[in-house]
Coordinates of C-alpha atoms (C1' of nucleotides) in Angstrom, one line a residue:
Chain X
M1 CA -5.4 34.5 0.2
G2 CA -2.8 34.0 2.9
T3 CA -1.4 36.8 4.9
G4 CA 2.0 36.9 6.4
P5 CA 2.5 34.8 9.5
P6 CA 3.8 36.3 12.7
C7 CA 5.8 33.2 13.8
A8 CA 7.1 35.3 16.7
A9 CA 3.7 35.5 18.1
C10 CA 2.8 31.8 17.4
N11 CA 1.2 30.3 20.4
V12 CA 1.4 26.7 19.3
R13 CA 5.0 26.8 18.2
E14 CA 6.3 24.7 21.1
H15 CA 4.0 21.9 20.1
T16 CA 5.0 21.8 16.4
F17 CA 8.1 20.7 14.5
C18 CA 9.1 24.4 14.4
A19 CA 9.7 24.2 18.1
D20 CA 13.5 24.0 18.1
L21 CA 14.4 25.8 14.9
R22 CA 16.8 28.7 15.3
D23 CA 15.7 32.3 14.8
D24 CA 17.3 32.5 11.4
E25 CA 15.7 29.3 10.3
I26 CA 12.3 30.4 11.4
A27 CA 12.9 33.5 9.4
R28 CA 13.6 31.5 6.2
L29 CA 10.6 29.2 6.9
Q30 CA 8.4 32.2 7.3
L31 CA 9.2 33.3 3.7
I32 CA 7.4 30.2 2.3
T33 CA 4.5 30.4 4.8
S34 CA 1.0 31.8 4.6
R35 CA -1.9 31.8 6.9
Y36 CA -5.3 30.5 5.9
R37 CA -8.7 30.3 7.5
F38 CA -11.5 27.9 6.9
A39 CA -15.1 27.8 7.9
P40 CA -16.7 24.7 9.5
K41 CA -17.2 21.9 6.9
Q42 CA -15.0 23.6 4.4
L43 CA -12.7 21.3 2.5
I44 CA -9.1 22.1 3.0
F45 CA -7.8 19.7 0.4
R46 CA -8.9 16.5 -1.2
E47 CA -7.3 13.1 -1.4
G48 CA -5.4 12.9 -4.7
D49 CA -5.1 16.6 -5.2
A50 CA -1.7 17.9 -6.2
A51 CA -0.1 18.8 -2.8
H52 CA 1.1 22.3 -3.1
H53 CA 1.1 23.0 0.7
L54 CA 1.7 21.3 4.0
F55 CA 0.1 22.6 7.1
N56 CA 0.3 23.2 10.8
V57 CA -3.1 23.6 12.5
L58 CA -3.1 26.8 14.6
E59 CA -6.7 26.9 15.8
G60 CA -9.7 24.7 15.6
A61 CA -10.2 21.1 14.7
V62 CA -9.7 19.3 11.4
K63 CA -10.7 15.8 10.3
L64 CA -8.7 13.7 7.9
H65 CA -10.5 11.0 5.9
K66 CA -10.5 8.6 3.1
S67 CA -13.5 7.1 1.2
L68 CA -14.5 4.2 -0.9
A69 CA -16.3 4.5 -4.2
D70 CA -19.7 3.8 -2.7
G71 CA -19.4 6.6 -0.2
R72 CA -18.3 4.7 2.9
R73 CA -15.8 6.8 4.8
Q74 CA -13.0 6.3 7.3
V75 CA -11.8 9.2 9.3
V76 CA -8.1 8.5 9.8
G77 CA -7.5 11.3 12.2
F78 CA -8.7 14.4 14.1
L79 CA -6.2 17.3 14.3
F80 CA -6.0 20.0 16.9
P81 CA -3.7 23.0 17.3
G82 CA 0.0 22.1 16.9
D83 CA -0.8 19.1 14.7
F84 CA 0.8 18.7 11.3
M85 CA -1.0 17.6 8.1
G86 CA -0.1 16.9 4.5
L87 CA 0.9 13.3 4.1
V88 CA 1.9 13.0 0.5
R89 CA 2.5 10.2 -2.0
N90 CA 3.6 11.0 -5.5
A91 CA 3.1 14.7 -4.8
Q92 CA -0.6 14.0 -4.0
Y93 CA -2.4 14.2 -0.7
A94 CA -3.0 10.8 0.8
Y95 CA -6.2 11.9 2.5
S96 CA -8.8 14.6 2.4
A97 CA -8.8 17.3 5.1
E98 CA -12.0 19.1 6.2
A99 CA -12.5 21.9 8.8
V100 CA -14.6 20.7 11.7
T101 CA -14.8 24.1 13.5
T102 CA -13.5 27.4 12.2
V103 CA -9.9 26.6 11.5
A104 CA -6.7 28.6 11.2
V105 CA -3.7 27.0 9.6
C106 CA -0.1 27.8 8.6
G107 CA 0.6 26.6 5.1
F108 CA 4.1 25.9 3.8
E109 CA 4.9 25.6 0.1
R110 CA 5.7 21.9 -0.2
A111 CA 8.4 22.0 -2.8
R112 CA 10.4 24.7 -1.0
F113 CA 9.6 23.2 2.3
E114 CA 11.3 19.9 1.3
K115 CA 14.4 21.8 0.2
L116 CA 14.6 23.6 3.6
M117 CA 14.2 20.3 5.3
S118 CA 17.5 19.1 4.0
E119 CA 19.2 22.3 5.0
F120 CA 18.0 22.6 8.6
A121 CA 19.8 20.4 10.9
G122 CA 17.6 18.1 13.0
M123 CA 14.4 19.0 11.1
E124 CA 14.2 15.7 9.3
K125 CA 15.0 13.9 12.6
R126 CA 12.2 15.7 14.3
L127 CA 9.7 15.0 11.5
L128 CA 10.8 11.4 11.5
A129 CA 10.1 11.2 15.3
K130 CA 6.6 12.8 14.7
C131 CA 6.0 10.3 11.9
G132 CA 6.9 7.4 14.1
D133 CA 4.6 8.6 16.8
E134 CA 1.8 8.9 14.3
L135 CA 2.5 5.4 13.1
I136 CA 2.3 4.1 16.7
A137 CA -1.0 5.9 17.1
A138 CA -2.2 4.3 13.8
H139 CA -1.3 0.9 15.1
E140 CA -3.2 1.6 18.3
Q141 CA -6.2 2.6 16.2
M142 CA -5.9 -0.6 14.2
L143 CA -6.2 -2.5 17.4
L144 CA -9.2 -0.5 18.3
L145 CA -10.9 -0.9 14.9
G146 CA -10.1 -4.6 14.6
R147 CA -10.7 -5.9 18.0
K148 CA -12.6 -3.6 20.3
S149 CA -16.4 -3.4 21.0
A150 CA -18.5 -0.3 20.5
F151 CA -18.2 0.5 24.2
E152 CA -14.5 0.0 24.3
K153 CA -14.1 2.1 21.2
I154 CA -16.0 5.1 22.6
A155 CA -14.2 4.9 26.0
S156 CA -10.8 4.7 24.3
F157 CA -11.7 7.6 22.1
L158 CA -12.7 9.8 25.0
L159 CA -9.5 8.9 26.9
A160 CA -7.3 9.5 23.9
L161 CA -8.8 13.0 23.3
S162 CA -8.4 13.8 26.9
G163 CA -4.7 12.7 26.8
R164 CA -4.0 14.8 23.7
A165 CA -5.6 17.9 25.3
V166 CA -3.1 17.5 28.2
K167 CA -0.2 17.4 25.7
R168 CA -1.4 20.6 24.3
G169 CA -1.4 22.1 27.7
E170 CA -5.2 22.1 28.1
P171 CA -7.3 20.8 30.9
D172 CA -7.8 17.0 30.7
N173 CA -11.3 16.9 31.9
P174 CA -14.1 18.4 30.0
V175 CA -13.3 16.8 26.7
F176 CA -14.3 19.0 23.8
L177 CA -16.1 17.1 21.0
P178 CA -16.6 19.5 18.1
M179 CA -17.1 16.7 15.6
T180 CA -20.5 15.2 14.7
R181 CA -21.7 11.8 15.8
S182 CA -21.2 10.8 12.2
D183 CA -17.6 11.8 12.2
I184 CA -17.0 9.9 15.4
A185 CA -18.7 6.9 13.9
D186 CA -16.5 7.1 10.8
Y187 CA -13.4 7.3 13.0
L188 CA -14.4 4.3 15.1
G189 CA -15.9 2.1 12.5
L190 CA -19.4 2.4 13.8
T191 CA -22.7 4.1 12.8
T192 CA -24.1 7.3 14.2
E193 CA -26.8 5.4 15.9
T194 CA -24.4 3.1 17.8
V195 CA -22.3 6.1 18.8
S196 CA -25.3 7.9 20.1
R197 CA -26.7 4.8 22.0
T198 CA -23.3 4.2 23.5
F199 CA -22.9 7.8 24.7
S200 CA -26.4 7.6 26.2
E201 CA -25.6 4.4 28.0
L202 CA -22.4 5.8 29.4
R203 CA -24.4 8.8 30.6
R204 CA -27.0 6.6 32.2
K205 CA -24.3 4.7 34.0
G206 CA -22.8 8.0 35.3
V207 CA -19.5 7.5 33.6
I208 CA -19.7 10.7 31.6
A209 CA -21.9 13.8 31.7
P210 CA -22.8 16.4 29.1
D211 CA -21.1 19.7 29.5
E212 CA -21.3 23.1 27.8
D213 CA -20.9 23.5 24.0
G214 CA -20.8 19.8 23.2
S215 CA -18.1 19.0 25.7
V216 CA -18.3 15.9 27.8
R217 CA -17.2 15.6 31.4
L218 CA -15.4 12.3 32.3
V219 CA -17.0 11.6 35.7
A220 CA -15.5 8.2 36.3
R221 CA -12.2 8.0 34.6
A222 CA -11.3 4.7 36.3
A223 CA -14.4 3.1 34.9
L224 CA -13.6 4.5 31.5
N225 CA -10.2 3.0 31.7
E226 CA -11.6 -0.3 32.6
I227 CA -14.1 -0.2 29.7
A228 CA -11.4 0.9 27.3
S229 CA -9.4 -2.4 27.8
V230 CA -6.2 -0.6 28.3
T231 CA -3.2 -2.8 27.6
Chain T
M1 CA 24.6 -15.4 18.1
G2 CA 25.1 -13.0 15.3
T3 CA 27.7 -13.5 12.6
G4 CA 29.2 -10.8 10.5
P5 CA 27.1 -9.7 7.6
P6 CA 28.3 -9.8 4.1
C7 CA 26.5 -6.6 2.9
A8 CA 28.3 -6.9 -0.4
A9 CA 26.4 -10.1 -1.0
C10 CA 23.1 -8.8 0.3
N11 CA 20.4 -9.7 -2.2
V12 CA 17.7 -7.4 -0.7
R13 CA 19.8 -4.4 -0.4
E14 CA 18.1 -2.5 -3.3
H15 CA 14.8 -2.8 -1.5
T16 CA 16.0 -1.5 1.9
F17 CA 17.0 1.9 3.2
C18 CA 20.6 0.8 2.7
A19 CA 20.1 1.0 -1.1
D20 CA 21.8 4.3 -1.8
L21 CA 24.4 4.4 0.9
R22 CA 28.0 4.8 -0.3
D23 CA 30.5 2.0 0.1
D24 CA 32.3 3.7 3.0
E25 CA 29.0 4.2 4.7
I26 CA 28.0 0.6 4.2
A27 CA 31.3 -0.3 5.7
R28 CA 30.6 1.7 8.9
L29 CA 27.0 0.4 9.1
Q30 CA 28.4 -3.1 8.9
L31 CA 30.4 -2.5 12.0
I32 CA 27.2 -2.3 14.1
T33 CA 25.4 -5.1 12.3
S34 CA 24.9 -8.8 13.0
R35 CA 22.8 -11.5 11.4
Y36 CA 20.3 -13.5 13.3
R37 CA 18.1 -16.4 12.4
F38 CA 14.7 -17.4 13.9
A39 CA 12.6 -20.5 13.7
P40 CA 8.9 -20.4 12.9
K41 CA 6.8 -19.0 15.8
Q42 CA 9.9 -17.8 17.5
L43 CA 9.6 -14.4 19.2
I44 CA 12.0 -11.9 17.8
F45 CA 11.1 -9.2 20.3
R46 CA 8.2 -8.3 22.5
E47 CA 6.2 -5.0 22.7
G48 CA 7.6 -3.0 25.6
D49 CA 11.0 -4.7 25.6
A50 CA 14.0 -2.4 25.7
A51 CA 14.9 -1.9 22.0
H52 CA 18.5 -2.8 21.6
H53 CA 18.3 -3.5 17.9
L54 CA 16.5 -2.5 14.7
F55 CA 16.1 -5.0 11.9
N56 CA 15.9 -5.5 8.2
V57 CA 14.2 -8.7 7.2
L58 CA 16.5 -10.7 4.8
E59 CA 14.5 -13.9 4.3
G60 CA 11.2 -15.3 5.4
A61 CA 8.1 -13.7 6.8
V62 CA 7.5 -11.9 10.1
K63 CA 4.3 -10.7 11.8
L64 CA 4.1 -7.7 14.0
H65 CA 1.3 -7.6 16.6
K66 CA -0.1 -5.9 19.6
S67 CA -2.5 -7.4 22.2
L68 CA -5.0 -6.5 24.8
A69 CA -4.9 -7.7 28.4
D70 CA -7.5 -10.4 27.7
G71 CA -5.6 -11.9 24.9
R72 CA -7.3 -10.3 21.9
R73 CA -4.6 -9.6 19.3
Q74 CA -4.2 -7.3 16.4
V75 CA -1.6 -8.0 13.7
V76 CA -0.4 -4.6 12.6
G77 CA 1.8 -5.9 9.8
F78 CA 3.4 -8.7 7.9
L79 CA 7.0 -8.2 6.8
F80 CA 8.9 -9.8 4.0
P81 CA 12.5 -9.5 2.7
G82 CA 13.6 -5.9 2.4
D83 CA 11.2 -4.7 5.1
F84 CA 12.4 -2.8 8.1
M85 CA 11.2 -3.3 11.7
G86 CA 11.8 -1.8 15.1
L87 CA 9.4 1.1 15.7
V88 CA 10.3 2.5 19.0
R89 CA 8.8 4.8 21.7
N90 CA 10.8 5.7 24.7
A91 CA 13.4 3.2 23.7
Q92 CA 10.9 0.4 23.8
Y93 CA 9.5 -1.6 20.9
A94 CA 6.0 -0.5 20.0
Y95 CA 4.9 -4.0 18.9
S96 CA 5.9 -7.6 19.2
A97 CA 7.6 -9.4 16.3
E98 CA 7.3 -13.1 15.6
A99 CA 8.8 -15.3 12.9
V100 CA 6.1 -16.8 10.7
T101 CA 8.5 -18.9 8.7
T102 CA 12.2 -19.4 9.2
V103 CA 13.6 -15.9 9.2
A104 CA 16.9 -14.3 8.6
V105 CA 17.4 -10.7 9.8
C106 CA 20.0 -8.1 9.8
G107 CA 20.2 -6.4 13.3
F108 CA 21.6 -2.9 13.9
E109 CA 22.5 -1.7 17.4
R110 CA 19.9 1.0 17.9
A111 CA 21.9 3.6 19.9
R112 CA 24.8 3.6 17.4
F113 CA 22.4 3.3 14.4
E114 CA 20.7 6.6 15.5
K115 CA 24.1 8.3 15.6
L116 CA 25.0 7.1 12.2
M117 CA 21.6 8.3 10.9
S118 CA 22.6 11.9 11.7
E119 CA 25.9 11.5 9.9
F120 CA 24.9 9.9 6.7
A121 CA 23.4 12.3 4.3
G122 CA 20.0 11.4 3.0
M123 CA 19.5 8.5 5.4
E124 CA 17.0 10.4 7.5
K125 CA 15.2 11.5 4.4
R126 CA 15.0 8.0 3.1
L127 CA 13.7 6.7 6.5
L128 CA 11.2 9.5 6.6
A129 CA 9.9 8.5 3.2
K130 CA 9.6 4.9 4.3
C131 CA 7.8 6.0 7.4
G132 CA 5.4 8.1 5.4
D133 CA 4.6 5.1 3.1
E134 CA 3.9 3.0 6.1
L135 CA 1.6 5.6 7.5
I136 CA -0.3 5.7 4.3
A137 CA -0.5 1.9 4.3
A138 CA -1.7 2.1 7.9
H139 CA -4.5 4.5 6.9
E140 CA -5.5 2.2 4.1
Q141 CA -5.7 -0.6 6.7
M142 CA -7.8 1.5 9.0
L143 CA -10.3 2.0 6.1
L144 CA -10.3 -1.8 5.6
L145 CA -10.8 -2.5 9.3
G146 CA -13.4 0.1 9.9
R147 CA -15.5 -0.1 6.8
K148 CA -15.0 -3.2 4.7
S149 CA -16.9 -6.5 4.8
A150 CA -15.2 -9.9 5.3
F151 CA -15.2 -10.5 1.6
E152 CA -13.7 -7.1 0.8
K153 CA -11.1 -7.6 3.5
I154 CA -9.9 -10.9 2.2
A155 CA -9.9 -9.7 -1.4
S156 CA -7.9 -6.5 -0.5
F157 CA -5.5 -8.6 1.5
L158 CA -4.7 -10.9 -1.4
L159 CA -4.3 -8.0 -3.8
A160 CA -2.0 -6.1 -1.3
L161 CA 0.2 -9.2 -0.8
S162 CA 0.4 -9.6 -4.6
G163 CA 1.3 -6.0 -5.1
R164 CA 4.1 -6.1 -2.5
A165 CA 5.5 -9.3 -4.0
V166 CA 5.9 -7.4 -7.3
K167 CA 7.7 -4.6 -5.5
R168 CA 10.2 -7.1 -4.2
G169 CA 10.7 -8.3 -7.8
E170 CA 8.8 -11.5 -7.3
P171 CA 5.9 -12.9 -9.5
D172 CA 2.6 -11.3 -8.7
N173 CA 0.5 -14.3 -9.2
P174 CA 0.7 -17.3 -6.9
V175 CA 0.4 -15.3 -3.7
F176 CA 2.4 -16.9 -0.9
L177 CA 0.5 -17.2 2.4
P178 CA 2.9 -18.5 5.0
M179 CA 0.8 -17.2 7.9
T180 CA -2.0 -19.1 9.6
R181 CA -5.7 -18.4 9.2
S182 CA -5.6 -17.1 12.7
D183 CA -2.9 -14.6 11.8
I184 CA -4.8 -13.4 8.8
A185 CA -7.9 -13.1 11.0
D186 CA -6.0 -11.0 13.6
Y187 CA -4.7 -8.8 10.7
L188 CA -8.1 -8.2 9.2
G189 CA -10.3 -8.0 12.3
L190 CA -12.1 -11.3 11.7
T191 CA -12.1 -14.8 13.2
T192 CA -10.3 -17.9 11.7
E193 CA -13.7 -19.4 10.9
T194 CA -14.8 -16.4 8.9
V195 CA -11.4 -16.2 7.1
S196 CA -11.7 -19.9 6.2
R197 CA -15.3 -19.6 5.0
T198 CA -14.5 -16.6 2.9
F199 CA -11.5 -18.4 1.2
S200 CA -13.8 -21.4 0.5
E201 CA -16.4 -19.2 -1.0
L202 CA -13.9 -17.4 -3.2
R203 CA -12.6 -20.8 -4.3
R204 CA -16.1 -22.1 -5.0
K205 CA -16.7 -19.0 -7.2
G206 CA -13.5 -19.6 -9.1
V207 CA -11.9 -16.4 -8.1
I208 CA -8.9 -18.0 -6.4
A209 CA -7.4 -21.5 -6.5
P210 CA -5.1 -23.3 -4.0
D211 CA -1.6 -23.7 -5.2
E212 CA 1.5 -25.5 -3.8
D213 CA 2.8 -24.9 -0.3
G214 CA -0.1 -22.8 0.9
S215 CA 0.1 -20.4 -2.0
V216 CA -3.0 -19.1 -3.6
R217 CA -3.5 -18.5 -7.3
L218 CA -5.5 -15.4 -8.2
V219 CA -7.6 -16.8 -11.1
A220 CA -9.8 -13.8 -11.6
R221 CA -8.0 -10.6 -10.6
A222 CA -10.6 -8.4 -12.1
A223 CA -13.3 -10.0 -9.9
L224 CA -11.0 -9.6 -6.9
N225 CA -10.5 -6.0 -7.6
E226 CA -14.2 -5.5 -7.8
I227 CA -14.8 -7.3 -4.6
A228 CA -12.1 -5.4 -2.8
S229 CA -13.9 -2.1 -3.4
V230 CA -10.9 -0.3 -4.7
T231 CA -11.0 3.4 -4.4
Chain U
dC1 C1' 0.3 -44.7 16.0
dG2 C1' -1.6 -41.3 19.3
dG3 C1' -1.1 -36.4 19.9
dT4 C1' -0.9 -31.8 18.5
dT5 C1' -2.0 -28.0 15.5
dC6 C1' -4.4 -26.0 12.0
dA7 C1' -8.3 -25.8 8.5
dT8 C1' -12.9 -26.5 7.3
dT9 C1' -17.8 -26.7 7.9
dG10 C1' -22.3 -26.5 10.2
dA11 C1' -25.7 -24.7 13.8
dT12 C1' -26.7 -21.1 16.6
dT13 C1' -26.2 -16.5 18.8
dC14 C1' -25.7 -11.8 19.2
dG15 C1' -23.7 -7.1 18.6
dC16 C1' -24.2 -3.8 15.7
dG17 C1' -26.2 -2.1 11.4
dT18 C1' -30.4 -0.8 9.0
dC19 C1' -34.8 1.3 8.8
dA20 C1' -37.9 4.5 10.7
dA21 C1' -39.8 7.9 13.7
dT22 C1' -39.3 11.8 16.8
dG23 C1' -37.0 15.6 19.0
dC24 C1' -34.3 19.6 19.1
dA25 C1' -31.7 23.6 18.0
dG26 C1' -30.4 27.2 14.7
dG27 C1' -31.3 29.8 10.7
dT28 C1' -34.3 32.1 7.4
dG29 C1' -37.9 34.5 5.4
dG30 C1' -42.5 36.2 5.6
Chain A
dC1 C1' -41.9 37.3 16.2
dC2 C1' -43.3 33.2 14.6
dA3 C1' -43.8 29.4 11.0
dC4 C1' -41.0 26.6 8.6
dC5 C1' -37.1 24.2 7.1
dT6 C1' -32.8 21.8 7.6
dG7 C1' -29.2 19.2 9.9
dC8 C1' -28.0 16.6 13.7
dA9 C1' -29.0 13.6 17.8
dT10 C1' -31.7 10.2 20.0
dT11 C1' -34.5 6.2 20.5
dG12 C1' -36.9 2.0 19.1
dA13 C1' -38.0 -2.2 16.2
dC14 C1' -36.0 -5.5 13.4
dG15 C1' -32.6 -8.0 10.5
dC16 C1' -28.1 -9.5 9.1
dG17 C1' -23.2 -10.5 9.0
dA18 C1' -19.9 -12.2 11.5
dA19 C1' -18.8 -14.3 16.2
dT20 C1' -19.4 -18.2 18.9
dC21 C1' -19.9 -23.0 19.9
dA22 C1' -19.1 -27.5 18.3
dA23 C1' -17.6 -31.3 15.4
dT24 C1' -14.7 -33.4 11.9
dG25 C1' -10.8 -33.8 8.9
dA26 C1' -6.1 -33.2 7.3
dA27 C1' -1.1 -32.7 8.0
dC28 C1' 2.7 -33.3 10.7
dC29 C1' 5.7 -35.4 14.2
dG30 C1' 8.0 -37.5 18.0

DNA sequence: CGGTTCATTGATTCGCGTCAATGCAGGTGG
DNA sequence: CCACCTGCATTGACGCGAATCAATGAACCG
């Protein structure tokens, strides 16, 4: 399956928890690391599976989701290069992960990873910080899900994606939307129809405009901010 | 304000991150610790405030919330004895905390706490585990907010509170509900009226029954589980 | 005892979900 | 190269679940 990872040539390293590991630490981490690729829609792991690996996303987009017995789904996150996945409880994955686009990931053997964690100074601290940031984002998403209207949800979503692109060092403006309307709906607690209608309405109002490859151009960011009900 | 904390006599210690600190570590932690008390409805800290302290809840119930400019609120958590609070970004609190009942807390000076964290073996790991658990709970709450009906939300809420009481070593059955209908509504993404109507309906169906002091007795737990759409 | 806060219940409204039809690309096989 | 299929997006008509608006009751308190 996996082939050896050239950490030295990793171009997302600065955005991951690996960023400030020393060279000798990177070398040891590399020993328990493999690369994997996934095709669009391919399942990376399923909620409840035994968690053998933890992952950094290198290329592409991933969606994380949970579901109810009757099939209703909630997307709990979209991941892009540099993002970490593999939240675990009782050695089992806490959500399912699915490739949205073609995806390349860096997989660490969990058991050995957790040992290394104790040894490498500052690694736990860094992961703790990352976890805290995710928790804050989760709270923000609760506010969105519990209290925002469809319009506010879509506007917030576009602005959030734009902001995250900037953090990865990508342009803020044409926002790349590789996921389906249905994925967006499951992320925002809406239906595909409502998502579609809302996009259309924003287009009609000249706030956004379609761009190449399913990207969206934010024409009037100020208007979006206002619609999003920014705190 | 704060008075010295008798950690030795702490009766929630086993449920906090302090649980497996050594005696000498506890002694050092105690040096940066004070006790505080808050009356019902009193603000403990506000979102955006400079975070000088982190807290363990010793007694009572606390609610954590965020709000939008127009006053809409989202409760992101209810805390009980043994729970930790003080999620921080850029040295500022990420949410507001308010006493629901009379509350006693244990406050640690943040700056010094973070230093101690690096020194005490296993403390970061323990906090990381706690943070991961909270993240999982947050994802569960996203599923609830985005995809569950009012009935399912209320049923899930009651079962979750019951489950948490057990973890604190309290009886699972009469569930204590110290918060107002409005707080519950803001937690579940509903209105007070809908919360009230749903409780009434569950009472009429014989699934729950009022108990003393605003507690609720879960009469038919199986029915609740079914209503809650457990995964 | 009047005032305040919170809970409950009913009547009505409305945002979004549901149901249904159409369109549009991309892929496949004849 | 084109007919056909399949998956996804869009749009419209309609219905429903929860919000809104409104009134009353219950508990608490200075």
